[in-house]
CSV table of C-alpha atoms in Angstrom, one decimal:
chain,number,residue,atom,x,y,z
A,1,UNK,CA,80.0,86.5,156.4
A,2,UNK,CA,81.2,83.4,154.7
A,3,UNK,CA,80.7,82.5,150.9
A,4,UNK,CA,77.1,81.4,149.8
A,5,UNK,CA,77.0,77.2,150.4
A,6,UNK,CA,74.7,75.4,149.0
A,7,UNK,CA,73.4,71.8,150.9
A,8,UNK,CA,72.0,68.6,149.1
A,9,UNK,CA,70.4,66.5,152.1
A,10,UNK,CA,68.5,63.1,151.4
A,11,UNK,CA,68.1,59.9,153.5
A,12,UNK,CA,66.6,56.5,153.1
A,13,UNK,CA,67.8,55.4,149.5
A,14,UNK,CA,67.8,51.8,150.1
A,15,UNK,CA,69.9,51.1,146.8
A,16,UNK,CA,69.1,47.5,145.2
A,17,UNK,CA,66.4,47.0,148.3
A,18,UNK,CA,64.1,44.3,146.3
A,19,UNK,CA,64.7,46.2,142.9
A,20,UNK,CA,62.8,49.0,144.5
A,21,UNK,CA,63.3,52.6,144.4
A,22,UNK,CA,66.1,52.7,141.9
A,23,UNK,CA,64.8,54.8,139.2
A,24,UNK,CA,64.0,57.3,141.8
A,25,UNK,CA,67.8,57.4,143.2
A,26,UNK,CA,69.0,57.1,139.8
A,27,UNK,CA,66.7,60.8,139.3
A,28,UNK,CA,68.0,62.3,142.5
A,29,UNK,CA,71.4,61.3,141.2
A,30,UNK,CA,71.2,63.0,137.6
A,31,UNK,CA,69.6,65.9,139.5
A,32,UNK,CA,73.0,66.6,141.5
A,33,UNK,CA,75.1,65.7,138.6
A,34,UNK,CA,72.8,69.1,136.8
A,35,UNK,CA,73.1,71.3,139.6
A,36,UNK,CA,75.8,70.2,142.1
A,37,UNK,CA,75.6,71.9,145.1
A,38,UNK,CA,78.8,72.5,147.7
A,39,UNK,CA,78.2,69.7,149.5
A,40,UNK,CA,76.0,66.5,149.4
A,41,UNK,CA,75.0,64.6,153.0
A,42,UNK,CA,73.0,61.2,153.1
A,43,UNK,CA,71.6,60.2,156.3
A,44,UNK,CA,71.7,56.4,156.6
A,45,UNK,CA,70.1,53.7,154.9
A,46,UNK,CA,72.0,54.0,152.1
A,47,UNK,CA,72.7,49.9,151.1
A,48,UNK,CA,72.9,47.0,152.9
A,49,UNK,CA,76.3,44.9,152.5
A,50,UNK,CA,78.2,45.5,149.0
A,51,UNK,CA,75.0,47.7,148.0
A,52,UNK,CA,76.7,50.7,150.3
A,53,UNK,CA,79.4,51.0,148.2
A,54,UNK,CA,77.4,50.2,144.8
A,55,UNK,CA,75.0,53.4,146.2
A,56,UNK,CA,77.8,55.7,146.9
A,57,UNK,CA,79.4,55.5,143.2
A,58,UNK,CA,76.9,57.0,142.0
A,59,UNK,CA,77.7,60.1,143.6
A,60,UNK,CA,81.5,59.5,143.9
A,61,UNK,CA,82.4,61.6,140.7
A,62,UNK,CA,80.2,64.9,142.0
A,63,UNK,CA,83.0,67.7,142.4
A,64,UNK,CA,81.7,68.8,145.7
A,65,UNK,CA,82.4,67.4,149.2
A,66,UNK,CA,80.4,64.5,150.4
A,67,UNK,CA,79.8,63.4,154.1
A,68,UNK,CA,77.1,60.7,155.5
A,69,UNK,CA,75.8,58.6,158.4
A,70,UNK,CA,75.0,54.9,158.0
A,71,UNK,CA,71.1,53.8,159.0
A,72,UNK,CA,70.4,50.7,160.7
A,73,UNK,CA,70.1,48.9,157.1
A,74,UNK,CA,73.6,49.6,156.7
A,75,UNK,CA,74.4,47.5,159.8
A,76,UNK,CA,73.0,44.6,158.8
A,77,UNK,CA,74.9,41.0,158.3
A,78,UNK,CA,73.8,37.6,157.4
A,79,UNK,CA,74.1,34.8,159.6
A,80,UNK,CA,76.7,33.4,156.9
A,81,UNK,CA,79.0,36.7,157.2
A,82,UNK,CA,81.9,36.7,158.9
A,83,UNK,CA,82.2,40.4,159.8
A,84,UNK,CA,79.9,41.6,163.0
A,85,UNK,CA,77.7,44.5,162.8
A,86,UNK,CA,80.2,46.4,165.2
A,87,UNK,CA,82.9,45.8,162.6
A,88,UNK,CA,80.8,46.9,160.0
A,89,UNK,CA,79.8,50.3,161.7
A,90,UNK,CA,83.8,51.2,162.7
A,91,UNK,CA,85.5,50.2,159.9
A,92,UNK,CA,84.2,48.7,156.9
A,93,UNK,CA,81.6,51.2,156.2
A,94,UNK,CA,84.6,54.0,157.3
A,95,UNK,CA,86.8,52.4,154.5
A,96,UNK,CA,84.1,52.2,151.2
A,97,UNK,CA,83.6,55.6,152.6
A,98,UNK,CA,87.2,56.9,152.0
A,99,UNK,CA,87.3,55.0,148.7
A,100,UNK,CA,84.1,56.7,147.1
A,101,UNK,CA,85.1,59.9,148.1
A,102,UNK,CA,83.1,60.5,151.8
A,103,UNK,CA,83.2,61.6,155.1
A,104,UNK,CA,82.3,59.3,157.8
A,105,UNK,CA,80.8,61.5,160.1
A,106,UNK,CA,80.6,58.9,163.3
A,107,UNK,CA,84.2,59.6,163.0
A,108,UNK,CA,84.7,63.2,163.2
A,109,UNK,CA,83.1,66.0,161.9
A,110,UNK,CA,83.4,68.1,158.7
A,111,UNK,CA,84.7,71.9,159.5
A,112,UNK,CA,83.8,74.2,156.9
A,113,UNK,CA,85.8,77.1,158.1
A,114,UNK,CA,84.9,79.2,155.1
A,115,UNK,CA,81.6,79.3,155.9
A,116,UNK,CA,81.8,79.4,159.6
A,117,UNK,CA,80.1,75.8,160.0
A,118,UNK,CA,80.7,71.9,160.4
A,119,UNK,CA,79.1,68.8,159.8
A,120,UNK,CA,78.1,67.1,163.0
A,121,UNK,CA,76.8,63.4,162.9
A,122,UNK,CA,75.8,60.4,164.0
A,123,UNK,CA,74.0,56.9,163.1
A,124,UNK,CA,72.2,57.9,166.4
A,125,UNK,CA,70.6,54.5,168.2
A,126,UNK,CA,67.7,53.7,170.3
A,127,UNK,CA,67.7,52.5,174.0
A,128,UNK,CA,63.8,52.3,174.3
A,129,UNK,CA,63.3,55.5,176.7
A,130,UNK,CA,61.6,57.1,174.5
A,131,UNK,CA,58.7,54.5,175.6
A,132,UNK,CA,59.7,52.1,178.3
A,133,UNK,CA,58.3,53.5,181.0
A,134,UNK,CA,54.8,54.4,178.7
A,135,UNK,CA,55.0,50.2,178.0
A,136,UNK,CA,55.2,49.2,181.9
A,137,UNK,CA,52.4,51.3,182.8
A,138,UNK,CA,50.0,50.4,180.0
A,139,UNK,CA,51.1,47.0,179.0
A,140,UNK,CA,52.6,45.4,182.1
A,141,UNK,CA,54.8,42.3,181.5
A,142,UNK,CA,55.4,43.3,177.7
A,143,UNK,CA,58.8,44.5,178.4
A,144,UNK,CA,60.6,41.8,177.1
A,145,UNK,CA,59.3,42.9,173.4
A,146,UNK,CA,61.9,45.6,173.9
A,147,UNK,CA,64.6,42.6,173.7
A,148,UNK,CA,63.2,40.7,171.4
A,149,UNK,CA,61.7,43.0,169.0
A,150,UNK,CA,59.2,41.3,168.4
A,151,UNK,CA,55.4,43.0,168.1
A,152,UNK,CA,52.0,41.8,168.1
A,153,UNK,CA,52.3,41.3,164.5
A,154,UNK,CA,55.8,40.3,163.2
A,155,UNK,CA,59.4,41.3,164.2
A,156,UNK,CA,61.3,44.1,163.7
A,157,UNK,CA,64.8,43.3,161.5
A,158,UNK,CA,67.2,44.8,163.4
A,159,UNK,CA,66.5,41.8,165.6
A,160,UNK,CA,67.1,39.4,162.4
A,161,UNK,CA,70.4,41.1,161.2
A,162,UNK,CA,72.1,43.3,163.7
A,163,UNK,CA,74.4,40.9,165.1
A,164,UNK,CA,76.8,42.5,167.5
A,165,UNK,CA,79.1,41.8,171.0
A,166,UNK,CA,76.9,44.7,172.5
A,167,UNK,CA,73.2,45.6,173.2
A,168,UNK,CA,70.9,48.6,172.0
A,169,UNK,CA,71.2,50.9,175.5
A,170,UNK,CA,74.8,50.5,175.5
A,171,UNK,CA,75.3,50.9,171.6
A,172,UNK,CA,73.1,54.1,172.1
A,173,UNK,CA,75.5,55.6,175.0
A,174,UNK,CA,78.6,54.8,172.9
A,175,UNK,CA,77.2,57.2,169.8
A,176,UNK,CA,75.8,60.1,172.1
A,177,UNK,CA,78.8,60.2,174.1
A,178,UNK,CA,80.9,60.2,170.3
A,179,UNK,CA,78.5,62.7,168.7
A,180,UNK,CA,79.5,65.2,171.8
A,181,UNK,CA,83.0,64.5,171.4
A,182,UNK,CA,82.6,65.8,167.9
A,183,UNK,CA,80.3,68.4,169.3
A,184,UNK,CA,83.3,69.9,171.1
A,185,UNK,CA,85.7,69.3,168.7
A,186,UNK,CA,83.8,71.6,165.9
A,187,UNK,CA,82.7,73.9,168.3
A,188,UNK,CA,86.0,75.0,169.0
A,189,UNK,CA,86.9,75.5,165.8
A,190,UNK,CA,83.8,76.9,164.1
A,191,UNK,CA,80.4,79.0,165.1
A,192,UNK,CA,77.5,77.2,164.4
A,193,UNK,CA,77.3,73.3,163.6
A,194,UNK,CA,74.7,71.3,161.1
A,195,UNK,CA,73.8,67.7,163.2
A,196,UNK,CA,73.2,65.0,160.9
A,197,UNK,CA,71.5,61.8,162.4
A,198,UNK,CA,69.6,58.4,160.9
A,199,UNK,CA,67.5,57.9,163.6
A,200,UNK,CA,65.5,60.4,165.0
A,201,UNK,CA,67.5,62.8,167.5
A,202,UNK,CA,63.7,64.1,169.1
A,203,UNK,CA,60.7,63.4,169.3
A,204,UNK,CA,59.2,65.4,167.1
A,205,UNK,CA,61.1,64.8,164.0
A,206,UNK,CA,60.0,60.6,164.4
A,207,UNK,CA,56.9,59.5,163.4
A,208,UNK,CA,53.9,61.2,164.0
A,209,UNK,CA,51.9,61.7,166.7
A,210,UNK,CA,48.7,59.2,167.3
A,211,UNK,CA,45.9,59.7,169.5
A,212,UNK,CA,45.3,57.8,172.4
A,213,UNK,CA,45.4,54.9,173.5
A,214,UNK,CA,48.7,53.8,171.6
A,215,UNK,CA,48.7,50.4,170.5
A,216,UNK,CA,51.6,47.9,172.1
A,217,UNK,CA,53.0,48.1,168.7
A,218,UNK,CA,53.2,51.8,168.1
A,219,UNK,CA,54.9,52.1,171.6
A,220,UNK,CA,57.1,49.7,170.2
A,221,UNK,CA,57.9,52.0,167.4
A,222,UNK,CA,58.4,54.5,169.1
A,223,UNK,CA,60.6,52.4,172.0
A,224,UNK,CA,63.5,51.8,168.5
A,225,UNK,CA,63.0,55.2,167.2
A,226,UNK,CA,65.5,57.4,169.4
A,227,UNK,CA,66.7,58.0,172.9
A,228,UNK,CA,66.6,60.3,175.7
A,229,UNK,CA,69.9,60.9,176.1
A,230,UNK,CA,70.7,62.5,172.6
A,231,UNK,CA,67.3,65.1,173.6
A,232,UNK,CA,69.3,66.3,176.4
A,233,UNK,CA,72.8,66.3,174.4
A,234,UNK,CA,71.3,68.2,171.6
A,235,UNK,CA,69.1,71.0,174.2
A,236,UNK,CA,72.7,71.4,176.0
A,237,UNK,CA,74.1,72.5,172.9
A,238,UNK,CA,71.1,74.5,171.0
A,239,UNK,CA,71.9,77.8,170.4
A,240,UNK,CA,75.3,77.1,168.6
A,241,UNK,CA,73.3,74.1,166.5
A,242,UNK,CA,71.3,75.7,163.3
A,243,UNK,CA,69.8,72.8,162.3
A,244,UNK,CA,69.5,68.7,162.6
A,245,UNK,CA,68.0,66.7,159.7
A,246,UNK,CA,67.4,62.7,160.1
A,247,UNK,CA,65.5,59.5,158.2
A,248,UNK,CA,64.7,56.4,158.7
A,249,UNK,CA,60.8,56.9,159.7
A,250,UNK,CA,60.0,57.6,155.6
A,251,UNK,CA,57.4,60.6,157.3
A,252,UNK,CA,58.6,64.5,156.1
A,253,UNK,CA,58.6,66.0,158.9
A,254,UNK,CA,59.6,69.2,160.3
A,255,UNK,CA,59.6,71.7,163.9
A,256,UNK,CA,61.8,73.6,165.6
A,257,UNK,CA,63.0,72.8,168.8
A,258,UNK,CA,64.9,74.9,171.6
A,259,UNK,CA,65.6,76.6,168.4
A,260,UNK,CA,67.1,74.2,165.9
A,261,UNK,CA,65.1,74.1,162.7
A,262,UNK,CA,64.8,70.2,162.9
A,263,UNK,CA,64.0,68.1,159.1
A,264,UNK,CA,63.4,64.8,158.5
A,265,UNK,CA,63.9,64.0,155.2
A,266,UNK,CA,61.0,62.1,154.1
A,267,UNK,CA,61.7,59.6,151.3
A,268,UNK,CA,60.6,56.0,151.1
A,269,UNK,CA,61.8,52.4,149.4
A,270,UNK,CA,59.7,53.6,145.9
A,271,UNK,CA,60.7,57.5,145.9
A,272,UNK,CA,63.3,59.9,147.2
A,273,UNK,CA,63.3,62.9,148.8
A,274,UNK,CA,66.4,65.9,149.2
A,275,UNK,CA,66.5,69.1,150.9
A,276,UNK,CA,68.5,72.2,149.2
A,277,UNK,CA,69.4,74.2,152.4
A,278,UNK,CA,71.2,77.3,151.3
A,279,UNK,CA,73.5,78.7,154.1
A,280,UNK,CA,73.8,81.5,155.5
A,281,UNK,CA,70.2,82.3,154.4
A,282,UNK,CA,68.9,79.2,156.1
A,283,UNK,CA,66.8,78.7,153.1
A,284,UNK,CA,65.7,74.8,152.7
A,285,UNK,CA,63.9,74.0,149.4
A,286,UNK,CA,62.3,70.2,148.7
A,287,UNK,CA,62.5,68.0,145.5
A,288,UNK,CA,60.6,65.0,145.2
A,289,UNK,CA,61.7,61.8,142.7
A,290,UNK,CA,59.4,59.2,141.9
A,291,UNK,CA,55.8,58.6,142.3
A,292,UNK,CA,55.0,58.6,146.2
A,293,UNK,CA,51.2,57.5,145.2
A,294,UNK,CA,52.3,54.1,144.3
């Protein structure tokens, strides 16, 4: 048995989103900096344009080892930008990475040999099967919503600031098929992996369950909330994967599934959230920053 590791996992900081949420990152932060752990992992969302690399310094001086995912936040552009959301994703987010001190997990994983584990990760995407087929049957000739992302009440932003030379189902293939590359690659080399996504890999580590009848909308939801694809990657792969922890939905949850312990981590825009796993115990304690009231 390796040496004791201790995990920091959070998600979902949002850093300089409308002035909100600071205080509680700037918490979490002074947290970490009190009792540092081995390694720290963020799961996406972390700042949109300069605001990534602004979020990341405040972590950049922790003496541990630091690996994350981008969200979909962190793939957003402005029409006025030059630089494509594509570009973004494979190398300018790869490159503030390396100068703050991070791994950028979409492009290989992080072997901890001591300890007989790796990082695993993914931004993870959504190609709407999570719902399409739940849309055709109870809201024929709605499909195109899936396109245009647009609900019955407003439009989701992805469609307002994802601007890319792709589309979301073959976007979504591209990551899976990555995230098992790297799959392999730690596998080989180590005996049990950590995944790390933003969105959602399952089910039932998105947002809650509703009762029926679902709204168009929360189809909708759940259509940009994950894929199929990365379920069947993921069950293909279970018993060597310990655990997968995600964002992006802002709902703590947690399950376990084929037998991965599955977290999501829970924070919002106005307070944080971060998960202490302690390996090999498989221990996960939870800390909460800020008022989640307001």
């Amino acid at each position: 048995m390796g040496p004791q590791l201790r995990l920091a996992i959070t998600a979902d900081l949002h850093w300089g989103h409308a002035g909100r949420g600071e205080d509680a990152t700037r918490l979490l932060a002074s947290f970490l900096h009190n009792q540092t752990p081995e390694v720290l992992i963020l799961a996406g969302d972390i700042g949109t344009g300069s605001l990534f690399a602004d979020c990341l310094r405040l972590f950049a001086d922790l003496p541990c080892r630091k690996a994350l995912v981008p969200g979909n936040h962190d793939l957003w552009v402005r029409p006025e930008d030059e630089r494509d959301s594509l570009q973004l994703y494979q190398e300018d987010l790869a490159a503030m990475c390396r100068d703050c001190g991070f791994h950028y997990l979409d492009q290989g994983p992080l072997l901890l040999p001591e300890s007989g584990l790796a990082l695993v990760g993914s931004i993870n995407w959504y190609d709407y099967s999570w719902s399409q087929e739940a849309i055709r049957r109870a809201y024929p000739g709605e499909e195109e919503r899936l396109v245009s992302k647009r609900f019955t009440r407003g439009r989701h932003n992805d469609a307002n600031f994802v601007r890319w030379p792709l589309d979301d189902v073959r976007f979504t293939a591209q990551v899976v098929d990555m995230l098992e590359q790297h799959l392999r690659q730690a596998l080989a080399q180590v005996e049990r992996v950590l995944v790390v996504t933003h969105h959602p890999p399952i089910p039932e580590m998105s947002f809650p369950d509703k009762e029926p009848p679902l709204s168009l909308d929360d189809l909708l939801w759940d259509a940009f909330g994950g894929n199929r694809a990365m379920e069947e990657l993921l069950s293909r792969y279970a018993e060597r994967i310990a655990f997968a922890f995600c964002g992006h939905t802002h709902r703590a949850r947690e399950c376990t599934w084929h037998g991965i312990r599955g977290y999501n981590i829970g924070g919002d825009y106005h307070f944080k959230r971060l998960l202490w796993l302690n390996w090999p115990a498989a221990t996960i304690t939870a800390h909460q920053f800020g008022d989640a009231m307001r």
